[in-house]
Each structure stands twice: as structure tokens, then as C-alpha cells.
Tab-separated table of C-alpha atoms in Angstrom:
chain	number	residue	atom	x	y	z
A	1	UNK	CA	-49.422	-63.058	128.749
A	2	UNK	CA	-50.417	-66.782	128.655
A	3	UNK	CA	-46.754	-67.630	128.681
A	4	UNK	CA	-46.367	-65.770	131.592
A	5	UNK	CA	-48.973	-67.652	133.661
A	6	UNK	CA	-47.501	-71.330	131.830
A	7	UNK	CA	-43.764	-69.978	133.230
A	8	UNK	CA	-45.598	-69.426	136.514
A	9	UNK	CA	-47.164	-72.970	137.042
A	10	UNK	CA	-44.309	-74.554	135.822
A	11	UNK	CA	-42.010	-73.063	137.877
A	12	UNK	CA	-44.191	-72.853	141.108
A	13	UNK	CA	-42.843	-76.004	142.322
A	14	UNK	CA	-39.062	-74.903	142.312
A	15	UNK	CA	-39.359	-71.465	143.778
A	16	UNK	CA	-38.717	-73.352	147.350
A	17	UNK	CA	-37.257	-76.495	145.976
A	18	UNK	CA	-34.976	-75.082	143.334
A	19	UNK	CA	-33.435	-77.282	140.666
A	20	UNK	CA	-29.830	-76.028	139.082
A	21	UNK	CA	-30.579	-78.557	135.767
A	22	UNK	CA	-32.474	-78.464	132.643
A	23	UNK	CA	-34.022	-82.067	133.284
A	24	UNK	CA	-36.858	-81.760	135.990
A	25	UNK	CA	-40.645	-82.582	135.121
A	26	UNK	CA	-42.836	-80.048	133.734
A	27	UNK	CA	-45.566	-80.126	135.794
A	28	UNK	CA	-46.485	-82.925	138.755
A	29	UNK	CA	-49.284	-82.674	141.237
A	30	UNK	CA	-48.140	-80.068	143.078
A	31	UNK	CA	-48.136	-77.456	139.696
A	32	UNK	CA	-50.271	-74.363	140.818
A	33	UNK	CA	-51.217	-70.712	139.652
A	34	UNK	CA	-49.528	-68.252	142.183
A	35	UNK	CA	-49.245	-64.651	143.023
A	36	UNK	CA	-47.857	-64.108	139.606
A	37	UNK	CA	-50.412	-65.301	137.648
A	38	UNK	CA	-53.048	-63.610	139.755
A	39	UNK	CA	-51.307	-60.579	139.189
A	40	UNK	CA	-51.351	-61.000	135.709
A	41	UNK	CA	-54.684	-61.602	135.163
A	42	UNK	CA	-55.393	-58.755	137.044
A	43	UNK	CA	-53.385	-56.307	134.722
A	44	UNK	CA	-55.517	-57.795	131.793
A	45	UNK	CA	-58.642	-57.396	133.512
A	46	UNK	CA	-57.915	-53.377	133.795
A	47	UNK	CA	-56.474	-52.933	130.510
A	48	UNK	CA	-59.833	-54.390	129.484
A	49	UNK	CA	-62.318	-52.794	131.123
A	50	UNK	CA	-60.335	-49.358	131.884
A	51	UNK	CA	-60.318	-49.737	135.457
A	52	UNK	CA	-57.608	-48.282	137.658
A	53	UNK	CA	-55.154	-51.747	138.177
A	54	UNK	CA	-55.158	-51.047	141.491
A	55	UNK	CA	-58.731	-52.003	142.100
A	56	UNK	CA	-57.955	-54.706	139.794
A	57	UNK	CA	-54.827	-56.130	141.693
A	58	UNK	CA	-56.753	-55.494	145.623
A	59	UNK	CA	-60.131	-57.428	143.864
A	60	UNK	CA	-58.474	-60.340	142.910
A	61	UNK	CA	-56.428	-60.546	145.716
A	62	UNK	CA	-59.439	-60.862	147.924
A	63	UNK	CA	-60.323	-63.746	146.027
A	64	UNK	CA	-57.402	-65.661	146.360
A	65	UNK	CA	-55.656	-64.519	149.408
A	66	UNK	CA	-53.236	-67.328	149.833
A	67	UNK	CA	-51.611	-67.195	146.283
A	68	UNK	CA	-48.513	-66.938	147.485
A	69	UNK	CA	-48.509	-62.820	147.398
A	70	UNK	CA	-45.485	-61.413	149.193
A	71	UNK	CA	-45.121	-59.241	152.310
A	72	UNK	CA	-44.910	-55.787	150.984
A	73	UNK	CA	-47.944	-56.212	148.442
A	74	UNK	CA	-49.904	-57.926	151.390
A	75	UNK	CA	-48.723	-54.124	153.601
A	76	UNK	CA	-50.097	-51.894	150.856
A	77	UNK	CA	-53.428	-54.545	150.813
A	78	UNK	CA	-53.698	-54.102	154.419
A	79	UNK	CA	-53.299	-50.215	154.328
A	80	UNK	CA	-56.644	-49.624	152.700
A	81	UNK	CA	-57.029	-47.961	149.240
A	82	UNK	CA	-55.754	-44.369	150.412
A	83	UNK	CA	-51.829	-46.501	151.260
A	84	UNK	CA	-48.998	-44.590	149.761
A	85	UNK	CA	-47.772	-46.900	147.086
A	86	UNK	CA	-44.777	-48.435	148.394
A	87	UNK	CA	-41.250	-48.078	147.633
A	88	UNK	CA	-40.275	-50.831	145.771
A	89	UNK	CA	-38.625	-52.304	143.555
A	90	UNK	CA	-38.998	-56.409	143.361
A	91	UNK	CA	-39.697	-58.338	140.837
A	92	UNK	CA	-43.243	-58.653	141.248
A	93	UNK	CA	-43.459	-55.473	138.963
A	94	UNK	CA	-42.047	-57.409	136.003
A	95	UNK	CA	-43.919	-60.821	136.591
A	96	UNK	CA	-47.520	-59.401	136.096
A	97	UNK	CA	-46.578	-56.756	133.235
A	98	UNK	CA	-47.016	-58.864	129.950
A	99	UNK	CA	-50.652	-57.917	129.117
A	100	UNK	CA	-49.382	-54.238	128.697
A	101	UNK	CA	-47.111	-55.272	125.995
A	102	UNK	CA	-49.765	-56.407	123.793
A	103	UNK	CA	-52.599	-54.352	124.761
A	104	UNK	CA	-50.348	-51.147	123.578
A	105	UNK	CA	-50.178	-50.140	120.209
A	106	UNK	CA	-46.564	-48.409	119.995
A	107	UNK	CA	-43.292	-48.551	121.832
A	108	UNK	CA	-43.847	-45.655	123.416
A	109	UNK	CA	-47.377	-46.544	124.635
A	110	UNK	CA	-46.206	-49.449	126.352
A	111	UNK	CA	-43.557	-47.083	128.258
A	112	UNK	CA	-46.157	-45.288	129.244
A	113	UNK	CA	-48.827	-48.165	130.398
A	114	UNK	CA	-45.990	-49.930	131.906
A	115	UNK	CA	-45.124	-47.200	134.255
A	116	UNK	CA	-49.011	-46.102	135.203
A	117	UNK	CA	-49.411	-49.707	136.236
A	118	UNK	CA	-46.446	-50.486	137.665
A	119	UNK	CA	-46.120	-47.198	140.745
A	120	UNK	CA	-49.152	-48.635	141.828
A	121	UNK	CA	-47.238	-50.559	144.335
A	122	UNK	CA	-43.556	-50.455	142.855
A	123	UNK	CA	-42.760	-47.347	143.487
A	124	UNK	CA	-39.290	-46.930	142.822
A	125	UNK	CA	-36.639	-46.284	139.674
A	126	UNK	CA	-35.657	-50.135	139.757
A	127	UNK	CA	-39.072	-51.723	139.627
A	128	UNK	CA	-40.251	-49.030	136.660
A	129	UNK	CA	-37.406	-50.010	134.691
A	130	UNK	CA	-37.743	-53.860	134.999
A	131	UNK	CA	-42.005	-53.436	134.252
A	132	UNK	CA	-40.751	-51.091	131.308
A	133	UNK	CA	-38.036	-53.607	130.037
A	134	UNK	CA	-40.445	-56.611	130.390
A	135	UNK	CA	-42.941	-55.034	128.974
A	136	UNK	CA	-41.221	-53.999	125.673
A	137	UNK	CA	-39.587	-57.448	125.050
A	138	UNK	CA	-42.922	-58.430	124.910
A	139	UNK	CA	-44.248	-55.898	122.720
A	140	UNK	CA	-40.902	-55.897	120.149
A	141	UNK	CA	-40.966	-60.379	119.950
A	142	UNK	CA	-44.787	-59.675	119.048
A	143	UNK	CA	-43.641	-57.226	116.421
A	144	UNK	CA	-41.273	-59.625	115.143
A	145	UNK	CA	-37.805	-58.413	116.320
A	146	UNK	CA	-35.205	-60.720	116.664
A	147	UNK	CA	-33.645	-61.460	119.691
A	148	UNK	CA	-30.191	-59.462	118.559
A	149	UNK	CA	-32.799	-56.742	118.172
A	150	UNK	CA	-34.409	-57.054	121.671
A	151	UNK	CA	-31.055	-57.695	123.855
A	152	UNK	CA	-29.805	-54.302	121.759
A	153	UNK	CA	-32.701	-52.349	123.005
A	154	UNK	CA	-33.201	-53.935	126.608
A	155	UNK	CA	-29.404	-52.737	126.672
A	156	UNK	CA	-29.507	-49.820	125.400
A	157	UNK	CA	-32.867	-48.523	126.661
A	158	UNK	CA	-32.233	-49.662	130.555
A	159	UNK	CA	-28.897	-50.532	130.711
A	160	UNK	CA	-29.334	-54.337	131.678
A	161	UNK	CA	-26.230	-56.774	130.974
A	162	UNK	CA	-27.624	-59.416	128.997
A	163	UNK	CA	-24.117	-60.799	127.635
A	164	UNK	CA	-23.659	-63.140	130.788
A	165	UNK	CA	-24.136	-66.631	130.312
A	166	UNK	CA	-26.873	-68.961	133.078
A	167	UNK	CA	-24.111	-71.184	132.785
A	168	UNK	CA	-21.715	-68.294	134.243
A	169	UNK	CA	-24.982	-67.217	136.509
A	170	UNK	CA	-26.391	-70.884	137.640
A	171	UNK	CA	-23.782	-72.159	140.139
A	172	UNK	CA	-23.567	-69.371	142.355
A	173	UNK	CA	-27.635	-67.176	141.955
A	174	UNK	CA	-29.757	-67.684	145.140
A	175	UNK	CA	-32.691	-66.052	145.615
A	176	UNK	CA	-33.180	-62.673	144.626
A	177	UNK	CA	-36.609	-60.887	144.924
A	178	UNK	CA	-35.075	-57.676	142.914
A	179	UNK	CA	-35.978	-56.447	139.528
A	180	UNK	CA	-32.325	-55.829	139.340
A	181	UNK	CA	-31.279	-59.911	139.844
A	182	UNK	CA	-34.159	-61.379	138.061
A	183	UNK	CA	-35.096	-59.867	134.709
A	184	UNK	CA	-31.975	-59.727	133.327
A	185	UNK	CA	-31.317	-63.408	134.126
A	186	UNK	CA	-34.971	-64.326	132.668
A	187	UNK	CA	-34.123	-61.782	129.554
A	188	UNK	CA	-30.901	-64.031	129.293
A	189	UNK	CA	-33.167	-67.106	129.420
A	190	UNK	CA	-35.225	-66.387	126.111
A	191	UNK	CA	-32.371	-65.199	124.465
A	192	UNK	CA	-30.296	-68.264	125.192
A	193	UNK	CA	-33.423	-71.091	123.936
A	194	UNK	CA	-34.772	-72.742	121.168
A	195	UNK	CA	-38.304	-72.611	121.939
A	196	UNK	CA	-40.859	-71.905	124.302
A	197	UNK	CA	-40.099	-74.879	126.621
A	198	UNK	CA	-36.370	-74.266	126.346
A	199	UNK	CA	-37.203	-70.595	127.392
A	200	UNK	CA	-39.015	-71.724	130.786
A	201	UNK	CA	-36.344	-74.599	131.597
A	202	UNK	CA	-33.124	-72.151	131.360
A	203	UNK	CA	-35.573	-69.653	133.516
A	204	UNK	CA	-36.184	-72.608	136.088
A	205	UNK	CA	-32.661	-74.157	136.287
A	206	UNK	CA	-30.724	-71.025	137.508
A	207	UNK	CA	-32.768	-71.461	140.959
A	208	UNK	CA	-33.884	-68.424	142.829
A	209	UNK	CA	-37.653	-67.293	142.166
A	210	UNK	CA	-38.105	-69.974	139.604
A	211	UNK	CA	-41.438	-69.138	138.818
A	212	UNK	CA	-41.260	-65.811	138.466
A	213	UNK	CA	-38.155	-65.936	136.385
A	214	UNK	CA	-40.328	-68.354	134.133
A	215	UNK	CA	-43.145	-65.980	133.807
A	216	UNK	CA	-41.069	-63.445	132.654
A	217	UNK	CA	-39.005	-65.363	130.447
A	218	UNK	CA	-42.273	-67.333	129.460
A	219	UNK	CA	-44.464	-64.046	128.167
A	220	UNK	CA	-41.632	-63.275	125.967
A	221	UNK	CA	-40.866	-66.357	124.610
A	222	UNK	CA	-44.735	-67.056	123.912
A	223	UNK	CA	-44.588	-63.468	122.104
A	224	UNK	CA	-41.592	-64.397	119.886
A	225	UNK	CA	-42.825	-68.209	119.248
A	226	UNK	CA	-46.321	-67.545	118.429
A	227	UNK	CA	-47.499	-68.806	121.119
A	228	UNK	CA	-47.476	-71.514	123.883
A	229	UNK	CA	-47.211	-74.982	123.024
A	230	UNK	CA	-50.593	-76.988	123.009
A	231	UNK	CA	-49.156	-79.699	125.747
A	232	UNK	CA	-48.150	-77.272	127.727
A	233	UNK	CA	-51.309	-75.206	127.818
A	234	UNK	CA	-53.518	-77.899	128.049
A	235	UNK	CA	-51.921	-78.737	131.285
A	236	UNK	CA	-52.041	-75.047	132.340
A	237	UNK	CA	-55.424	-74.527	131.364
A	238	UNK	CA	-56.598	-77.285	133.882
A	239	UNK	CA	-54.431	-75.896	136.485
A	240	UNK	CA	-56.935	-72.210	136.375
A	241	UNK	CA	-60.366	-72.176	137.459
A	242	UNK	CA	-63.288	-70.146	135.840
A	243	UNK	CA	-62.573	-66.728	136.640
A	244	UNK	CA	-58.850	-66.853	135.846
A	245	UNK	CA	-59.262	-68.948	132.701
A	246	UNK	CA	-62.336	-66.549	131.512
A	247	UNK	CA	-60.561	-62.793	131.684
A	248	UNK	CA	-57.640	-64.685	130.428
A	249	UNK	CA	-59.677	-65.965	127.052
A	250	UNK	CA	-61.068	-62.073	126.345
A	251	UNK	CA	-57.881	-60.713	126.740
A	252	UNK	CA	-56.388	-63.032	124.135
A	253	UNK	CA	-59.645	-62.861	121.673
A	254	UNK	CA	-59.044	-58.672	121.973
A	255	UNK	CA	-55.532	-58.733	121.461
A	256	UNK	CA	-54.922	-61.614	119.208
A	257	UNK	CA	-53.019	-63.130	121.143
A	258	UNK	CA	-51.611	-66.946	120.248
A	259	UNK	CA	-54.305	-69.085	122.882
A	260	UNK	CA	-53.422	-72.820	122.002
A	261	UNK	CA	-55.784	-75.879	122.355
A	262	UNK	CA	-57.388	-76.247	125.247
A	263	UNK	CA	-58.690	-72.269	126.023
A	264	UNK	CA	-62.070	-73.494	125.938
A	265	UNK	CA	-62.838	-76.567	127.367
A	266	UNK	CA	-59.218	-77.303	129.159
A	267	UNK	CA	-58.110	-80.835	129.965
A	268	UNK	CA	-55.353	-82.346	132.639
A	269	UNK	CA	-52.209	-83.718	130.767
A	270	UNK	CA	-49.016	-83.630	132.380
């Protein structure tokens, strides 16, 4: 789930400025935590402590209000807890969904988890499906499956085109808040690199949501790599404060997961 907050900071400088290249800095000034890593970390948080994620997701929203979260998450905030979840299906059900695929212990399990957190306030076929395919990419890279092994089941299982080429998809995407026109794209992202950074650039250079395409892409890539590279967390790790960087840390010392240098005392590098 770490590489979905690094794809997230990374790429929160080219949601609005989008770049359609490989070559663009890493991180500059600018580089932020957004909605998506809030999100995230808010998923965590209730898959540790057994709390319903919806408490999780309206608690952390109040404390950062302005993280960029997007209109129809902001309704169901505003509609007090009793609000209806609402009917949809954007992406923002498959950017916060990593923690589920290492917190579950079976495929099956993380079907399950996925869904239960993701109606909250996706409440539709589409958004399910893209939590659910997210979710198990995650949980199969973690397992060691290959990425023939992954695209096969992402296929198969939700019935996602992964054979099209970003080079086929980059001159013409624009932004697209769907499940439907983002995970398959970021699927296509980790499939098409070389390593984790490789992962996050392809996500970043179609345009679009760039940096929820790089979360997504990001928390599988960290899952299949072993990790996020050391550079590139450092310079993550200085971009979260306390709270953020602390449920983060349990998470990954009660799931194992891969937490590079700079988890405990992080430092700027860029």
C-alpha cells in the first residue's frame, strides 16, 4: 500500500498539468499526499483496528479536508453518517484499496474485503469490480504470480482488456474519473515496466488522473518488486506528516509489508 501513496505523490503534480512522456521529474516542490493517499491510509487504519471504513474514511477526512477529495465523496461526507452510499463507480474505489490485498489471507478473502469496503461509497457494479481487480493484483504480485499470471486473471475474472498498448492509449486518453478508463490503463502500466519507477512513469505519462493511475499501478508494482525503492520513499516519507506516516508503519510491521529506508525517521531527497 506504500506504493500506492509513492504513485500518489508522484503523480499529484500531473493530475492538472499532465505530461504525455516518460521524462518528467519525480518529485519537485509542489509533490503532495492527496485524497488518494488519505484514503488509503484510512482503509489500513480499519483493517487494523476492525472499525467500520466508513468511520475510518469520514475521520480522516475531517482532518484533512482539502486533500483534494472529489465532489461525490465530499456529498456522502456532507449527508451525515445515515447517507445512502452513493452510486458510483469512479476510480476513487480502486486508488485506496491496496491495504485489503495484503491484509487478506486468500483470494477469496480479498473478494470479499474488497467489496465490504468498497459499497461504502461506490456503490455500483463498475466501482466493485475495479476495488476487486485492484485489490487481487495486489494480493496475487505479493504471492508471487507473474504478470502473465495476473493480466490472465484480471481478464478472466472481470473482463478488463489489458492487451492494449499506453503507446496505442497515450495520444488520445483525457481525463477519465471511471473505474472503467483508469484501472485497466494503470493494470497495463505494471505490466508494461521494468521496475517500480518504470511502473509509476508509464502510469503518469498517459495523462488523465495521473496520480491516481500511479497509485494503482504503484501498489502493485511495490507488491511484485518487493517493495518501493529507498530514493523514492525517502522522498515520500518526508512528504507525510505524523499521523499518516504512523498508521502507515503498523500496517506494514502487521502485514510484512516491504517499508524501505526512511519509515522511521524520514528525510527530504528529491
Amino acid at each position: 500500500m506504500f506504493g500506492a501513496i509513492a504513485g500518489d505523490v508522484i503523480g499529484s503534480v500531473y493530475e492538472r498539468n499532465n505530461v504525455k512522456s516518460k521524462a518528467f521529474p519525480l518529485f519537485d516542490a509542489a509533490s503532495r499526499f492527496t485524497d488518494d493517499t488519505v484514503l488509503t491510509v484510512a482503509v489500513a487504519r480499519a483493517l487494523l483496528a476492525g472499525e467500520p471504513p466508513g468511520r475510518a474514511m469520514r475521520e480522516l477526512h475531517r482532518l484533512y479536508p482539502d486533500a483534494g477529495f472529489g465532489p461525490t465523496f465530499r456529498a456522502w461526507i456532507e449527508a451525515g453518517d445515515d447517507a445512502p452510499a452513493p452510486k458510483s463507480a469512479s476510480n476513487g474505489a480502486a486508488m485506496r484499496i491496496s491495504p485489503v490485498g495484503w491484509a487478506c489471507a486468500t483470494l477469496d478473502e480479498v473478494m470479499a474485503t474488497a467489496e465490504r469496503f468498497t459499497v461504502v461509497t461506490h456503490d455500483h457494479p463498475d466501482g466493485v469490480k475495479g476495488a476487486q481487480a485492484t485489490a487481487a493484483a495486489v494480493f496475487l504480485a505479493r504471492h508471487g504470480a507473474g504478470k502473465d499470471s495476473i493480466r490472465e486473471h484480471v481478464e478472466r475474472a472481470f473482463g478488463y482488456d489489458l492487451s492494449v498498448p499506453l503507446d496505442a492509449v497515450r495520444p488520445g486518453y483525457a481525463f477519465d474519473l471511471s473505474c472503467e478508463g483508469t484501472v485497466p490503463h494503470a493494470i497495463r502500466a505494471f505490466l508494461e515496466a521494468s521496475d517500480f519507477e518504470d511502473a509509476v512513469r508509464n502510469a503518469i505519462s498517459i495523462g488523465g488522473d495521473s496520480d491516481t493511475l500511479a497509485a494503482i499501478a504503484g501498489a502493485i508494482a511495490e507488491a511484485h518488486w518487493g517493495g518501493v525503492p529507498a530514493p523514492i520513499a525517502q522522498a515520500v516519507w518526508a512528504r507525510l506528516d505524523t499521523p499518516l506516516r504512523e498508521t502507515t508503519q503498523r500496517f506494514g510491521a502487521a502485514y510484512a509489508l516491504p517499508l524501505t529506508a526512511g519509515a522511521a525517521s524520514p528525510a527530504a531527497s528529491g
